[in-house]
mmCIF file of C-alpha atoms in Angstrom:
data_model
loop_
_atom_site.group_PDB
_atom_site.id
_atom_site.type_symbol
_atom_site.label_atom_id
_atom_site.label_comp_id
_atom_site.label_asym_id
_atom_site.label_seq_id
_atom_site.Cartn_x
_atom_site.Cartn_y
_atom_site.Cartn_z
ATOM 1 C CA UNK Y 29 -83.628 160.911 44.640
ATOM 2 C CA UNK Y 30 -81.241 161.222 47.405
ATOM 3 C CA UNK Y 31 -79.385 163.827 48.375
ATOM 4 C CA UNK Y 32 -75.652 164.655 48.312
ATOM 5 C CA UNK Y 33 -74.002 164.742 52.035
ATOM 6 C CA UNK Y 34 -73.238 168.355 51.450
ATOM 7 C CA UNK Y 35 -76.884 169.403 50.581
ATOM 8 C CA UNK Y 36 -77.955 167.220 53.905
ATOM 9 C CA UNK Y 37 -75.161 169.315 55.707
ATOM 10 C CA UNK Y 38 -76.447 172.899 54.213
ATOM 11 C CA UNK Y 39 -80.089 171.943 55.123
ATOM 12 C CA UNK Y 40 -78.995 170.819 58.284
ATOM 13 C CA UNK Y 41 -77.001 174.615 58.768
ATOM 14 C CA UNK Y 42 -79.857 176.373 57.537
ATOM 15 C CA UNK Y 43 -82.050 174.901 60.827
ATOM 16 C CA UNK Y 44 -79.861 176.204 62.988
ATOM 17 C CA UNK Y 45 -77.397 173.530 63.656
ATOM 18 C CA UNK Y 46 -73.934 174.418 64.700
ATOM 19 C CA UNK Y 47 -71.000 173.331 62.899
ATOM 20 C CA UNK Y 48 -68.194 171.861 64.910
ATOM 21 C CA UNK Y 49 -65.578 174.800 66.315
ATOM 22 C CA UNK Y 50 -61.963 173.985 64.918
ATOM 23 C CA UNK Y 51 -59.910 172.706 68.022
ATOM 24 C CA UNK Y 52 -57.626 175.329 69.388
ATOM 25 C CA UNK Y 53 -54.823 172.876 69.132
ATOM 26 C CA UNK Y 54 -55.069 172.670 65.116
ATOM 27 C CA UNK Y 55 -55.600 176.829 64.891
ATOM 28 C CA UNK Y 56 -52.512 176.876 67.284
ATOM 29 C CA UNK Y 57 -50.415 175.117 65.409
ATOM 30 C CA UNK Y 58 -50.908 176.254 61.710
ATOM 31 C CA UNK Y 59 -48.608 178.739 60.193
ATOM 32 C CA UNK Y 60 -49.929 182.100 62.018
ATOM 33 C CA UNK Y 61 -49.006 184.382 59.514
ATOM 34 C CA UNK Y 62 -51.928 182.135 57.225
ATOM 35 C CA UNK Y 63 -55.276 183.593 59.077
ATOM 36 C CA UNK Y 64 -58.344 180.743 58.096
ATOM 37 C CA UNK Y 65 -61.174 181.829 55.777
ATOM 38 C CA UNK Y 66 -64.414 181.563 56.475
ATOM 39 C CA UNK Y 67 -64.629 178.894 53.925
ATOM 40 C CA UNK Y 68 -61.840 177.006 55.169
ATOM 41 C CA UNK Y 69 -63.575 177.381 58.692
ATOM 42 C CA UNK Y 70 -66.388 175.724 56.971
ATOM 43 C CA UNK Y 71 -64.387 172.853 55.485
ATOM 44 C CA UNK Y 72 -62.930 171.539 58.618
ATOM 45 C CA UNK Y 73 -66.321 172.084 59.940
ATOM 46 C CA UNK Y 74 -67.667 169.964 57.456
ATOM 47 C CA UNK Y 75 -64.571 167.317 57.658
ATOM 48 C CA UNK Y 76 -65.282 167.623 61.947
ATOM 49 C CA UNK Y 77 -68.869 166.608 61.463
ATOM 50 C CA UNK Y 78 -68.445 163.685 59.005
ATOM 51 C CA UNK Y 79 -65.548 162.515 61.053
ATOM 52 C CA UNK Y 80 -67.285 161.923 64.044
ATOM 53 C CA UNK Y 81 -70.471 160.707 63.378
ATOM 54 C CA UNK Y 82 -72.377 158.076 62.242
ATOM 55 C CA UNK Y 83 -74.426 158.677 58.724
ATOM 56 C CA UNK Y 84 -76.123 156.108 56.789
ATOM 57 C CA UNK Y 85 -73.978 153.953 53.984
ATOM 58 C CA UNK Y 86 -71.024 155.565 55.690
ATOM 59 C CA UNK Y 87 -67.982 153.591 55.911
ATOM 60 C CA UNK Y 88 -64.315 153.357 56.825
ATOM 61 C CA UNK Y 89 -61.418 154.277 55.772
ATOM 62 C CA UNK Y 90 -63.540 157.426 55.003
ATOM 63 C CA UNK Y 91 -62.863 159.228 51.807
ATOM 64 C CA UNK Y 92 -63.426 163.283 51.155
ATOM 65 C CA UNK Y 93 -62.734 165.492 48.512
ATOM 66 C CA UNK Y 94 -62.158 169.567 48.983
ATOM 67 C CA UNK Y 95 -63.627 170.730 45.695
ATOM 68 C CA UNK Y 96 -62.165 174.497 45.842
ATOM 69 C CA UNK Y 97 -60.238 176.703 43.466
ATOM 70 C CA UNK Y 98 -56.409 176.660 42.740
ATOM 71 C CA UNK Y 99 -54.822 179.018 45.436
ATOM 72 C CA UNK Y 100 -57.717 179.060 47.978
ATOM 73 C CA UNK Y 101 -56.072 177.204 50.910
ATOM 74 C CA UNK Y 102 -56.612 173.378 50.102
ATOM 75 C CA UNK Y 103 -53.069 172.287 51.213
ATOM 76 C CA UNK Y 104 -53.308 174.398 54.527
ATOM 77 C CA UNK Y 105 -56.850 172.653 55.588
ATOM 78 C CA UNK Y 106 -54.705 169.147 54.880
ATOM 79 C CA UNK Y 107 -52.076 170.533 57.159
ATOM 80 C CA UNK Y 108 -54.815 171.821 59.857
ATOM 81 C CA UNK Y 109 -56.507 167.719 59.012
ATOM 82 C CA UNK Y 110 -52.834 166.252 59.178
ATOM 83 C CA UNK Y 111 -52.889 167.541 62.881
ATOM 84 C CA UNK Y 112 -56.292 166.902 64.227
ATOM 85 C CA UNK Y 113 -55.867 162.826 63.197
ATOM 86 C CA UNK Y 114 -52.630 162.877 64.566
ATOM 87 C CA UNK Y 115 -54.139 163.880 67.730
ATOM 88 C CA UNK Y 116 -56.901 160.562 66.545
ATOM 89 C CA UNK Y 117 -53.778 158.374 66.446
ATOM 90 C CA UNK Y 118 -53.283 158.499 62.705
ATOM 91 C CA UNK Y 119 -49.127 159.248 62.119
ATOM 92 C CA UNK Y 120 -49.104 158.277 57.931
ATOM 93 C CA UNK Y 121 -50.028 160.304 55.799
ATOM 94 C CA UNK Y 122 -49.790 160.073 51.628
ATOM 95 C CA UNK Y 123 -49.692 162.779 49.648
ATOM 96 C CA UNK Y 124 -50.736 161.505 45.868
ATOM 97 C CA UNK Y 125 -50.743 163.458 42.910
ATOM 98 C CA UNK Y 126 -50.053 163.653 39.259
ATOM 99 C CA UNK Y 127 -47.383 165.676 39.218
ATOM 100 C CA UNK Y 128 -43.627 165.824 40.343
ATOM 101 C CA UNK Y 129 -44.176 169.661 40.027
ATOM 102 C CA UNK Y 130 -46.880 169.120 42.587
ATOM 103 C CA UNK Y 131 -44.733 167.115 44.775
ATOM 104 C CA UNK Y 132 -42.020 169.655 45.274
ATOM 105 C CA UNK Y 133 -44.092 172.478 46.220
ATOM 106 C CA UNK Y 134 -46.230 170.359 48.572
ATOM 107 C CA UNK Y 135 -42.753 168.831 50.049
ATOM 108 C CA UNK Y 136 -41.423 173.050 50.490
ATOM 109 C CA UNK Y 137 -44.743 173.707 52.097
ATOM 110 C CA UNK Y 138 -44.898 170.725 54.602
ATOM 111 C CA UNK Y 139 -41.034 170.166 55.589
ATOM 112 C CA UNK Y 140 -39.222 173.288 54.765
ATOM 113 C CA UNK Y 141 -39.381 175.873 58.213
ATOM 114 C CA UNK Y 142 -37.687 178.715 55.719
ATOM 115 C CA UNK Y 143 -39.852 178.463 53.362
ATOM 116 C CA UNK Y 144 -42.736 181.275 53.313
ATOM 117 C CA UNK Y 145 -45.141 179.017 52.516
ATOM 118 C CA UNK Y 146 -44.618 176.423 55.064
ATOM 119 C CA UNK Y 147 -47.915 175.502 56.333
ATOM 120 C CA UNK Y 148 -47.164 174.706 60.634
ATOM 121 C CA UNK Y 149 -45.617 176.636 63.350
ATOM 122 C CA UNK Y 150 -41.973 176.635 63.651
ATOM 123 C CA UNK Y 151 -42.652 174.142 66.616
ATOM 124 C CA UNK Y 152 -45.830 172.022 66.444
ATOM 125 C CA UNK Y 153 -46.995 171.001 70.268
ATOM 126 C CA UNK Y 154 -49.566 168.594 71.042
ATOM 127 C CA UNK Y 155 -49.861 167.001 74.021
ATOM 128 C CA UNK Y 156 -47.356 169.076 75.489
ATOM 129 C CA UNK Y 157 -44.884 167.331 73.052
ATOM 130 C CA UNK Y 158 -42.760 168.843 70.047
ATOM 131 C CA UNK Y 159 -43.905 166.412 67.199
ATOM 132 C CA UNK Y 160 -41.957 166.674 63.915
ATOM 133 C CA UNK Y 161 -43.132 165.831 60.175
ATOM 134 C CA UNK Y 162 -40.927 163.782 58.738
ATOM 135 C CA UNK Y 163 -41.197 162.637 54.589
ATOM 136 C CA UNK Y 164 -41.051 158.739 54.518
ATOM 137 C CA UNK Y 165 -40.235 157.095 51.348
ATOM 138 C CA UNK Y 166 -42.711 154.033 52.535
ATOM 139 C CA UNK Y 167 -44.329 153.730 55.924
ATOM 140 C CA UNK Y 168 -41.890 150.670 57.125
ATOM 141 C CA UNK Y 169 -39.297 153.846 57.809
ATOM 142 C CA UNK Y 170 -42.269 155.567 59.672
ATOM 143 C CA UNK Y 171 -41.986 156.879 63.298
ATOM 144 C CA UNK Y 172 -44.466 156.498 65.849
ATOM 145 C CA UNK Y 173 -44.158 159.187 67.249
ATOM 146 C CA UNK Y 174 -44.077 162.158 64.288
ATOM 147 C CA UNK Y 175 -46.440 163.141 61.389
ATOM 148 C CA UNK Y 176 -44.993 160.556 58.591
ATOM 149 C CA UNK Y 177 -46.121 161.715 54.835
ATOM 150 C CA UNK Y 178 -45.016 159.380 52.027
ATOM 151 C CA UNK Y 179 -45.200 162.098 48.843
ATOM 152 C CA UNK Y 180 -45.645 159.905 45.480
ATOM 153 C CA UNK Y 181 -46.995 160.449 42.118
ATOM 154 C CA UNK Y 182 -48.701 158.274 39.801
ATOM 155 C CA UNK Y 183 -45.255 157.535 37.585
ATOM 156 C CA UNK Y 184 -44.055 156.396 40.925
#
């Protein structure tokens, strides 16, 4: 039977290989007053290593799931992930849930500079640049030049 990706990747760890190191630029523009877990650490880690290589059956668009517990960070690694493929070339981003509850918290967290649980620095550089994150109702009204999230439920 084979195995899982993330019982390859723990094997893998417990031989001694090194997990990718989050890039400064991601760490540098999260939310500072939100200090990464190890876990978290781990996660992107994980995410860093899938991302960028090559693994048998693997194919693209690429497709993960962050199976952790309500409150432990989930939305602040998809902020941290938001940033790194920006930096790839990726600029749209969909947030899809169940929920219009959902929606509005995830909206405060992502757009909303006053809120204290907004998720980036008050000015995210990359590149030397000031890039903003705009909500898009569809990606036709997208920017090519800021983070772009379309935020839509399954009733939408």
């Amino acid at each position: 039977m084979s195995q899982f990706l993330y019982e390859q990747l723990d094997g893998a760890k417990k031989i001694g290989m090194k997990w990718p190191e989050i890039p400064d630029f991601v760490v540098n523009n999260l939310n500072p007053d939100f200090e990464l877990r190890e876990y978290q650490k781990e996660a992107f880690a994980r995410f860093f290593h899938c991302y960028n290589n090559d693994f048998e059956g693997k194919e693209k668009p690429l497709h993960f799931l962050f199976n952790m517990a309500t409150g432990s960070g989930k939305t602040l690694i998809m902020a941290g992930l938001i940033l790194y493929l920006y930096d790839q070339g990726y600029r749209n981003f969909l947030f899809f849930v169940n929920s219009e509850n959902i929606i509005k918290k995830t909206e405060d967290n992502f757009l909303n500079i006053f809120s204290i649980k907004y998720l980036f620095k008050k000015n995210i550089v990359l590149n030397n640049k000031i890039i903003s994150v705009r909500k898009v109702d569809n990606f036709e009204d997208a920017g090519k030049k800021e983070i772009n999230i379309c935020f839509t439920t399954i009733q939408q």
